[in-house]
């Protein structure tokens, strides 16, 4: 059997814009989830220039890091296979007895998979040294594609819009903040960016994510909605899964529980609370990641309309 997504090429023409009318607001949803089943959403944009660089430099492939459910590792592996590059995936944590759907897919791609303890995982410099000795001169990509190439690629998301200037707000979910940084860099003043962190962040005044994104933006042009994490990274609540089910039933937009479910739940709540000025035009970036839902329980999946 062909591993998931390998036979299909990324198709940017599938990135449709869905227009919603919500509480008197115009919300356009940019469906990046539709461009590819695995290299979905922002991942293709973030990887684009790393793939080009690796080829230009004649490297054997890309090497990168991520957790056992990492959309980034999966997208990297699939993109490498398609581009004729090799791939090394360094996975956080000991090798589990039973593989997550993401790990199974990585295994099917037949790439080099290495598990490292959580402690060893923290020291990326050492990991790069160790595995460069084993595999050779791979091109290393930071976790989540973080870095200048990733930011520049992510900024190109906005080129898909017929008229970028019509939006007063651009909103997206954030993990490493690479996508948000790219959007911040490419947006046009007086546009505002709202980053919705999907991890629990303690110090709201000063934290890594905020500092990273703010490097690319004018002082007052970025806001952060810190209360959308539902318990933390990859944590979920019944409320979230019920929201995802209702959102699909209403708008036929599937979401994932790690990123876009939290993004849209926060957006709908803020819209209802009157957060936005009346004539605001909002662009919500659906950054993909739907394969992450494979790890939901059977009961949870049965609640989601598109799994039925
Ligand atoms: C990886 C991912 C993100 C996070 O992107 P960052 O650039 O790390 O902030 C957001 N949404 C989805 C669906 C993702 O897979």
Short mmCIF file of N, CA and C in Angstrom, two decimals, residues 69 198 228-242 244 256-259 261-262 265 292-301 303-304:
data_model
loop_
_atom_site.label_atom_id
_atom_site.label_comp_id
_atom_site.label_asym_id
_atom_site.label_seq_id
_atom_site.Cartn_x
_atom_site.Cartn_y
_atom_site.Cartn_z
N UNK A 69 3.36 13.09 17.73
CA UNK A 69 2.15 13.45 16.98
C UNK A 69 2.41 14.63 16.04
N UNK A 198 -1.64 27.82 21.16
CA UNK A 198 -2.34 26.61 21.54
C UNK A 198 -1.65 25.94 22.73
N UNK A 228 -7.00 30.36 24.95
CA UNK A 228 -7.65 29.42 24.03
C UNK A 228 -7.08 28.01 24.11
N UNK A 229 -6.16 27.74 25.03
CA UNK A 229 -5.38 26.48 24.98
C UNK A 229 -6.12 25.25 25.50
N UNK A 230 -7.24 25.44 26.21
CA UNK A 230 -8.01 24.30 26.73
C UNK A 230 -7.16 23.32 27.53
N UNK A 231 -6.24 23.86 28.33
CA UNK A 231 -5.45 22.99 29.20
C UNK A 231 -4.00 22.85 28.79
N UNK A 232 -3.68 23.19 27.55
CA UNK A 232 -2.28 23.13 27.12
C UNK A 232 -2.14 22.48 25.75
N UNK A 233 -0.89 22.31 25.34
CA UNK A 233 -0.60 21.80 24.02
C UNK A 233 -1.15 20.38 23.85
N UNK A 234 -1.94 20.18 22.80
CA UNK A 234 -2.55 18.88 22.47
C UNK A 234 -3.51 18.38 23.55
N UNK A 235 -3.86 19.25 24.50
CA UNK A 235 -4.89 18.90 25.48
C UNK A 235 -6.25 19.24 24.87
N UNK A 236 -7.27 18.54 25.31
CA UNK A 236 -8.59 18.85 24.78
C UNK A 236 -9.64 18.71 25.88
N UNK A 237 -10.76 19.36 25.65
CA UNK A 237 -11.88 19.27 26.58
C UNK A 237 -13.10 18.79 25.79
N UNK A 238 -14.12 18.33 26.50
CA UNK A 238 -15.37 17.95 25.83
C UNK A 238 -15.94 19.15 25.09
N UNK A 239 -15.81 20.30 25.75
CA UNK A 239 -16.32 21.54 25.17
C UNK A 239 -15.70 21.78 23.78
N UNK A 240 -14.40 21.53 23.66
CA UNK A 240 -13.71 21.73 22.38
C UNK A 240 -14.22 20.76 21.32
N UNK A 241 -14.33 19.49 21.68
CA UNK A 241 -14.77 18.49 20.70
C UNK A 241 -16.22 18.78 20.27
N UNK A 242 -17.05 19.19 21.24
CA UNK A 242 -18.43 19.57 20.89
C UNK A 242 -18.45 20.79 19.96
N UNK A 244 -16.09 21.63 17.81
CA UNK A 244 -15.62 21.19 16.49
C UNK A 244 -16.75 20.50 15.72
N UNK A 256 -9.06 20.60 13.57
CA UNK A 256 -8.32 19.62 14.37
C UNK A 256 -8.28 20.09 15.82
N UNK A 257 -8.09 19.16 16.75
CA UNK A 257 -8.21 19.54 18.16
C UNK A 257 -6.97 20.23 18.72
N UNK A 258 -5.83 20.14 18.00
CA UNK A 258 -4.60 20.74 18.53
C UNK A 258 -4.50 22.23 18.17
N UNK A 259 -4.90 22.58 16.96
CA UNK A 259 -4.70 23.96 16.50
C UNK A 259 -5.99 24.67 16.09
N UNK A 261 -9.20 23.88 15.86
CA UNK A 261 -10.40 23.82 16.69
C UNK A 261 -10.35 24.92 17.75
N UNK A 262 -9.17 25.06 18.37
CA UNK A 262 -9.00 26.09 19.40
C UNK A 262 -9.07 27.49 18.80
N UNK A 265 -12.81 28.18 17.91
CA UNK A 265 -13.64 28.32 19.11
C UNK A 265 -13.40 29.69 19.74
N UNK A 292 -4.20 15.03 12.59
CA UNK A 292 -4.02 14.91 14.04
C UNK A 292 -5.23 14.30 14.74
N UNK A 293 -6.40 14.43 14.12
CA UNK A 293 -7.62 13.87 14.72
C UNK A 293 -7.64 12.35 14.72
N UNK A 294 -6.71 11.74 13.97
CA UNK A 294 -6.64 10.27 13.98
C UNK A 294 -6.43 9.73 15.38
N UNK A 295 -5.84 10.53 16.25
CA UNK A 295 -5.56 10.03 17.60
C UNK A 295 -6.73 10.27 18.57
N UNK A 296 -7.84 10.79 18.09
CA UNK A 296 -9.01 10.94 18.96
C UNK A 296 -9.63 9.56 19.25
N UNK A 297 -10.40 9.49 20.33
CA UNK A 297 -11.06 8.22 20.66
C UNK A 297 -12.20 7.96 19.68
N UNK A 298 -12.65 6.72 19.66
CA UNK A 298 -13.74 6.35 18.75
C UNK A 298 -14.99 7.18 19.04
N UNK A 299 -15.27 7.40 20.36
CA UNK A 299 -16.44 8.21 20.71
C UNK A 299 -16.31 9.63 20.19
N UNK A 300 -15.10 10.20 20.37
CA UNK A 300 -14.89 11.58 19.91
C UNK A 300 -15.04 11.66 18.40
N UNK A 301 -14.44 10.71 17.70
CA UNK A 301 -14.55 10.72 16.24
C UNK A 301 -16.00 10.62 15.80
N UNK A 303 -18.47 11.87 17.11
CA UNK A 303 -19.14 13.16 17.25
C UNK A 303 -18.88 14.10 16.07
N UNK A 304 -17.75 13.88 15.41
CA UNK A 304 -17.34 14.79 14.34
C UNK A 304 -17.96 14.38 13.02
#
